[in-house]
PDB file of C-alpha atoms and ligand atoms in Angstrom:
ATOM      1  CA  MET A1492      84.879  84.713  88.162  1.00  0.00           C
ATOM      2  CA  ASN A1493      83.359  83.054  90.510  1.00  0.00           C
ATOM      3  CA  LYS A1494      80.334  84.464  91.937  1.00  0.00           C
ATOM      4  CA  PRO A1495      81.335  85.971  95.092  1.00  0.00           C
ATOM      5  CA  VAL A1496      79.455  85.166  98.511  1.00  0.00           C
ATOM      6  CA  GLY A1497      79.571  88.087 100.605  1.00  0.00           C
ATOM      7  CA  VAL A1498      78.298  88.632 104.123  1.00  0.00           C
ATOM      8  CA  GLU A1499      75.135  88.757 105.800  1.00  0.00           C
ATOM      9  CA  ASN A1500      74.062  90.356 108.915  1.00  0.00           C
ATOM     10  CA  PRO A1501      70.615  90.348 109.219  1.00  0.00           C
ATOM     11  CA  GLU A1502      70.864  91.376 113.113  1.00  0.00           C
ATOM     12  CA  ILE A1503      71.730  95.371 111.866  1.00  0.00           C
ATOM     13  CA  CYS A1504      69.721  95.231 109.119  1.00  0.00           C
ATOM     14  CA  LYS A1505      66.635  94.036 110.866  1.00  0.00           C
ATOM     15  CA  VAL A1506      66.738  97.248 113.120  1.00  0.00           C
ATOM     16  CA  CYS A1507      67.602  99.267 110.058  1.00  0.00           C
ATOM     17  CA  GLY A1508      64.428  97.599 108.274  1.00  0.00           C
ATOM     18  CA  GLY A1509      65.893  97.677 104.639  1.00  0.00           C
ATOM     19  CA  LYS A1510      66.624 101.561 103.730  1.00  0.00           C
ATOM     20  CA  CYS A1511      69.231 100.428 100.912  1.00  0.00           C
ATOM     21  CA  CYS A1512      66.252  98.318  99.464  1.00  0.00           C
ATOM     22  CA  LYS A1513      63.807 101.378  99.813  1.00  0.00           C
ATOM     23  CA  THR A1514      66.401 103.503  98.322  1.00  0.00           C
ATOM     24  CA  TYR A1515      66.945 101.549  95.031  1.00  0.00           C
ATOM     25  CA  PRO A1516      67.364  97.759  93.975  1.00  0.00           C
ATOM     26  CA  GLY A1517      70.822  96.179  93.900  1.00  0.00           C
ATOM     27  CA  LEU A1518      72.821  95.897  90.775  1.00  0.00           C
ATOM     28  CA  ALA A1519      73.302  92.297  89.459  1.00  0.00           C
ATOM     29  CA  THR A1520      76.384  90.951  87.661  1.00  0.00           C
ATOM     30  CA  PRO A1521      76.587  88.894  84.456  1.00  0.00           C
ATOM     31  CA  GLU A1522      77.983  86.156  87.054  1.00  0.00           C
ATOM     32  CA  ASP A1523      74.573  86.389  88.876  1.00  0.00           C
ATOM     33  CA  PHE A1524      73.309  84.965  85.762  1.00  0.00           C
ATOM     34  CA  GLY A1525      75.346  82.570  85.042  1.00  0.00           C
ATOM     35  CA  ALA A1526      78.157  84.381  83.358  1.00  0.00           C
ATOM     36  CA  PRO A1527      80.801  83.317  81.589  1.00  0.00           C
ATOM     37  CA  ASP A1528      78.641  80.353  80.331  1.00  0.00           C
ATOM     38  CA  ILE A1529      77.060  81.961  77.810  1.00  0.00           C
ATOM     39  CA  GLU A1530      74.051  79.482  77.406  1.00  0.00           C
ATOM     40  CA  LYS A1531      73.239  79.692  80.814  1.00  0.00           C
ATOM     41  CA  LEU A1532      73.439  83.737  81.199  1.00  0.00           C
ATOM     42  CA  ARG A1533      70.964  83.902  78.157  1.00  0.00           C
ATOM     43  CA  GLU A1534      68.594  81.123  79.680  1.00  0.00           C
ATOM     44  CA  ASN A1535      68.638  83.022  83.070  1.00  0.00           C
ATOM     45  CA  ILE A1536      68.409  86.596  81.627  1.00  0.00           C
ATOM     46  CA  PHE A1537      65.493  85.468  79.694  1.00  0.00           C
ATOM     47  CA  LYS A1538      63.687  84.011  82.707  1.00  0.00           C
ATOM     48  CA  ALA A1539      64.511  86.920  84.890  1.00  0.00           C
ATOM     49  CA  LEU A1540      63.443  89.684  82.636  1.00  0.00           C
ATOM     50  CA  SER A1541      60.119  87.563  81.503  1.00  0.00           C
ATOM     51  CA  SER A1542      59.004  87.221  85.159  1.00  0.00           C
ATOM     52  CA  GLY A1543      58.636  91.138  85.056  1.00  0.00           C
ATOM     53  CA  ARG A1544      60.506  91.725  88.355  1.00  0.00           C
ATOM     54  CA  TRP A1545      64.089  92.373  86.618  1.00  0.00           C
ATOM     55  CA  THR A1546      64.580  94.908  84.340  1.00  0.00           C
ATOM     56  CA  VAL A1547      67.717  96.526  82.112  1.00  0.00           C
ATOM     57  CA  ASP A1548      68.604  99.905  82.977  1.00  0.00           C
ATOM     58  CA  TRP A1549      71.592 102.048  81.825  1.00  0.00           C
ATOM     59  CA  VAL A1550      74.308 104.677  82.526  1.00  0.00           C
ATOM     60  CA  ASN A1551      75.112 105.659  78.749  1.00  0.00           C
ATOM     61  CA  GLN A1552      73.345 103.958  75.931  1.00  0.00           C
ATOM     62  CA  ASP A1553      76.040 105.561  73.584  1.00  0.00           C
ATOM     63  CA  GLU A1554      78.605 103.626  75.031  1.00  0.00           C
ATOM     64  CA  GLY A1555      76.576 100.538  75.681  1.00  0.00           C
ATOM     65  CA  LEU A1556      76.847 100.908  79.347  1.00  0.00           C
ATOM     66  CA  TYR A1557      73.470  98.704  80.711  1.00  0.00           C
ATOM     67  CA  PHE A1558      73.468  96.708  83.768  1.00  0.00           C
ATOM     68  CA  VAL A1559      70.542  94.379  85.319  1.00  0.00           C
ATOM     69  CA  ARG A1560      68.937  94.953  88.518  1.00  0.00           C
ATOM     70  CA  PRO A1561      65.419  94.081  90.469  1.00  0.00           C
ATOM     71  CA  ALA A1562      62.315  95.918  89.355  1.00  0.00           C
ATOM     72  CA  VAL A1563      61.453  99.059  91.140  1.00  0.00           C
ATOM     73  CA  LYS A1564      58.140  98.243  93.328  1.00  0.00           C
ATOM     74  CA  GLY A1565      54.988  99.393  91.061  1.00  0.00           C
ATOM     75  CA  PHE A1566      56.662  99.550  87.772  1.00  0.00           C
ATOM     76  CA  GLU A1567      57.113  95.621  87.134  1.00  0.00           C
ATOM     77  CA  GLY A1568      56.900  94.531  83.732  1.00  0.00           C
ATOM     78  CA  SER A1569      59.085  96.709  82.091  1.00  0.00           C
ATOM     79  CA  VAL A1570      62.138  95.222  80.307  1.00  0.00           C
ATOM     80  CA  PHE A1571      63.959  98.859  80.215  1.00  0.00           C
ATOM     81  CA  ASP A1572      63.706 101.130  82.570  1.00  0.00           C
ATOM     82  CA  HIS A1573      65.936 104.120  84.109  1.00  0.00           C
ATOM     83  CA  ARG A1574      64.183 105.718  87.167  1.00  0.00           C
ATOM     84  CA  TYR A1575      66.811 106.690  89.442  1.00  0.00           C
ATOM     85  CA  SER A1576      65.075 105.649  93.023  1.00  0.00           C
ATOM     86  CA  GLY A1577      62.474 103.582  94.361  1.00  0.00           C
ATOM     87  CA  GLU A1578      61.684 100.630  96.506  1.00  0.00           C
ATOM     88  CA  CYS A1579      62.734  96.932  95.212  1.00  0.00           C
ATOM     89  CA  THR A1580      60.254  94.485  94.495  1.00  0.00           C
ATOM     90  CA  PHE A1581      61.693  91.986  96.349  1.00  0.00           C
ATOM     91  CA  LEU A1582      61.599  93.660  99.692  1.00  0.00           C
ATOM     92  CA  THR A1583      58.732  92.491 102.175  1.00  0.00           C
ATOM     93  CA  PRO A1584      58.208  93.500 105.913  1.00  0.00           C
ATOM     94  CA  ASN A1585      60.085  90.791 106.465  1.00  0.00           C
ATOM     95  CA  GLY A1586      63.327  91.390 104.647  1.00  0.00           C
ATOM     96  CA  CYS A1587      64.170  90.359 100.877  1.00  0.00           C
ATOM     97  CA  GLU A1588      62.157  87.459  99.581  1.00  0.00           C
ATOM     98  CA  LEU A1589      65.372  86.126  97.898  1.00  0.00           C
ATOM     99  CA  ALA A1590      67.607  83.721  99.062  1.00  0.00           C
ATOM    100  CA  PHE A1591      71.090  85.288 100.086  1.00  0.00           C
ATOM    101  CA  GLU A1592      72.802  83.644  96.986  1.00  0.00           C
ATOM    102  CA  ASN A1593      70.073  84.480  94.913  1.00  0.00           C
ATOM    103  CA  ARG A1594      70.377  88.237  95.261  1.00  0.00           C
ATOM    104  CA  PRO A1595      72.360  90.593  93.304  1.00  0.00           C
ATOM    105  CA  GLU A1596      75.898  90.576  93.818  1.00  0.00           C
ATOM    106  CA  SER A1597      75.734  94.335  94.993  1.00  0.00           C
ATOM    107  CA  CYS A1598      73.466  93.238  97.593  1.00  0.00           C
ATOM    108  CA  ARG A1599      75.482  90.347  98.856  1.00  0.00           C
ATOM    109  CA  MET A1600      78.558  92.363  98.897  1.00  0.00           C
ATOM    110  CA  LEU A1601      77.344  95.359 100.734  1.00  0.00           C
ATOM    111  CA  VAL A1602      78.627  95.050 104.285  1.00  0.00           C
ATOM    112  CA  PRO A1603      76.070  96.265 106.851  1.00  0.00           C
ATOM    113  CA  LYS A1604      77.230  98.599 109.829  1.00  0.00           C
ATOM    114  CA  ILE A1605      75.269 100.373 112.418  1.00  0.00           C
ATOM    115  CA  ASP A1606      74.374 104.060 111.729  1.00  0.00           C
ATOM    116  CA  GLU A1607      73.631 103.401 108.282  1.00  0.00           C
ATOM    117  CA  ARG A1608      77.225 103.716 107.512  1.00  0.00           C
ATOM    118  CA  CYS A1609      77.145 100.385 105.366  1.00  0.00           C
ATOM    119  CA  ASP A1610      79.885 100.054 102.767  1.00  0.00           C
ATOM    120  CA  PRO A1611      78.878  99.258  99.188  1.00  0.00           C
ATOM    121  CA  GLN A1612      82.495  98.214  98.347  1.00  0.00           C
ATOM    122  CA  GLY A1613      82.803  99.969  95.156  1.00  0.00           C
ATOM    123  CA  TYR A1614      79.592  98.676  93.386  1.00  0.00           C
ATOM    124  CA  THR A1615      78.283 101.841  91.658  1.00  0.00           C
ATOM    125  CA  ARG A1616      76.202 101.559  88.552  1.00  0.00           C
ATOM    126  CA  ALA A1617      79.390 102.903  86.369  1.00  0.00           C
ATOM    127  CA  VAL A1618      81.542  99.786  87.431  1.00  0.00           C
ATOM    128  CA  VAL A1619      78.870  97.195  87.455  1.00  0.00           C
ATOM    129  CA  SER A1620      77.617  98.135  83.972  1.00  0.00           C
ATOM    130  CA  GLN A1621      81.597  97.910  82.855  1.00  0.00           C
ATOM    131  CA  ARG A1622      81.211  94.181  84.196  1.00  0.00           C
ATOM    132  CA  TRP A1623      78.243  93.707  81.738  1.00  0.00           C
ATOM    133  CA  LYS A1624      79.922  95.382  78.448  1.00  0.00           C
ATOM    134  CA  GLU A1625      81.457  92.580  77.262  1.00  0.00           C
ATOM    135  CA  TYR A1626      78.004  90.658  77.629  1.00  0.00           C
ATOM    136  CA  TYR A1627      76.208  93.651  75.798  1.00  0.00           C
ATOM    137  CA  GLU A1628      74.993  91.909  72.787  1.00  0.00           C
ATOM    138  CA  ILE A1629      73.531  88.991  74.602  1.00  0.00           C
ATOM    139  CA  LEU A1630      71.979  91.190  76.899  1.00  0.00           C
ATOM    140  CA  MET A1631      70.111  93.273  73.875  1.00  0.00           C
ATOM    141  CA  ASP A1632      69.120  90.004  71.960  1.00  0.00           C
ATOM    142  CA  VAL A1633      67.758  88.637  74.989  1.00  0.00           C
ATOM    143  CA  ALA A1634      65.895  91.969  76.166  1.00  0.00           C
ATOM    144  CA  ILE A1635      64.512  92.342  72.624  1.00  0.00           C
ATOM    145  CA  GLU A1636      63.320  89.086  72.388  1.00  0.00           C
ATOM    146  CA  VAL A1637      61.468  89.539  75.933  1.00  0.00           C
ATOM    147  CA  GLU A1638      59.947  92.594  74.714  1.00  0.00           C
ATOM    148  CA  SER A1639      58.679  91.039  71.545  1.00  0.00           C
ATOM    149  CA  VAL A1640      57.018  88.155  73.294  1.00  0.00           C
ATOM    150  CA  SER A1641      55.180  90.520  75.657  1.00  0.00           C
ATOM    151  CA  PHE A1642      53.695  92.598  73.409  1.00  0.00           C
TER     152      PHE A1642
HETATM  153  S1  SF4 B 305      72.565  96.858 104.527  1.00  0.00           S
HETATM  154 FE1  SF4 B 305      72.666  99.013 105.669  1.00  0.00          FE
HETATM  155  S2  SF4 B 305      71.233 100.288 104.580  1.00  0.00           S
HETATM  156 FE2  SF4 B 305      70.603  98.222 104.091  1.00  0.00          FE
HETATM  157  S3  SF4 B 305      69.240  97.016 105.287  1.00  0.00           S
HETATM  158 FE3  SF4 B 305      71.241  96.513 105.986  1.00  0.00          FE
HETATM  159  S4  SF4 B 305      71.746  98.046 107.537  1.00  0.00           S
HETATM  160 FE4  SF4 B 305      69.791  99.041 106.206  1.00  0.00          FE
HETATM  161  S1  SF4 B 306      67.307  92.198  95.832  1.00  0.00           S
HETATM  162 FE1  SF4 B 306      66.844  91.968  98.231  1.00  0.00          FE
HETATM  163  S2  SF4 B 306      68.618  93.027  99.183  1.00  0.00           S
HETATM  164 FE2  SF4 B 306      68.822  93.516  96.865  1.00  0.00          FE
HETATM  165  S3  SF4 B 306      67.555  95.337  96.925  1.00  0.00           S
HETATM  166 FE3  SF4 B 306      65.864  94.107  96.361  1.00  0.00          FE
HETATM  167  S4  SF4 B 306      65.429  93.522  98.518  1.00  0.00           S
HETATM  168 FE4  SF4 B 306      67.565  94.327  98.862  1.00  0.00          FE
END
C-alpha cells in the first residue's frame, strides 16, 4: 500500500487551535514507517522509539493488537504507553512541528471541518492496530531492543 497523502486545511485548524492534537496524538500506520519494506520499517521504528517522541500503544495485548503513535506531552521516553488522553508531543503554539508528510496517517487523513465536525475517516485504534498486526513480531522485537538499550 502506498502512503496516502490526505488533505490539509490550515485555515480551519488555525482557528480551532489543534483541539484534536490536544486530546490524543494521531495514530501512525506501518506504512508511515516504511512498510511493506521490512528493513526500512525496522530502521524507522527503531529511530522513532529511540527518540522518545513516539511510543507503542495497544488495544488488546492478548490478541497482539498494538500500534504506534506520538508520545503524550510530559510522558516522552516510554517505549510502551497506554494512556488514553493527553496532548501530542509534536503540538506547538504554531501547530504541528512535523512536516505534513511526516505526520501519522490518521493526522493526514483527518478532514478538518468547521464547528469541530472533523471527519476521522475511520482511523480508530481498533482499525489501525489491525493494520499493524502483520508486523507484530517486528514491532515487538524493535521495541524490546530499544528498551534494552535505554535501561
Ligand atoms: S482537524 Fe479539526 S479538531 Fe483538529 S485542529 Fe483541525 S479543526 Fe481542530
Ligand atoms: S502529530 Fe501533529 S497533527 Fe498529529 S496529533 Fe501530533 S501535533 Fe497533531
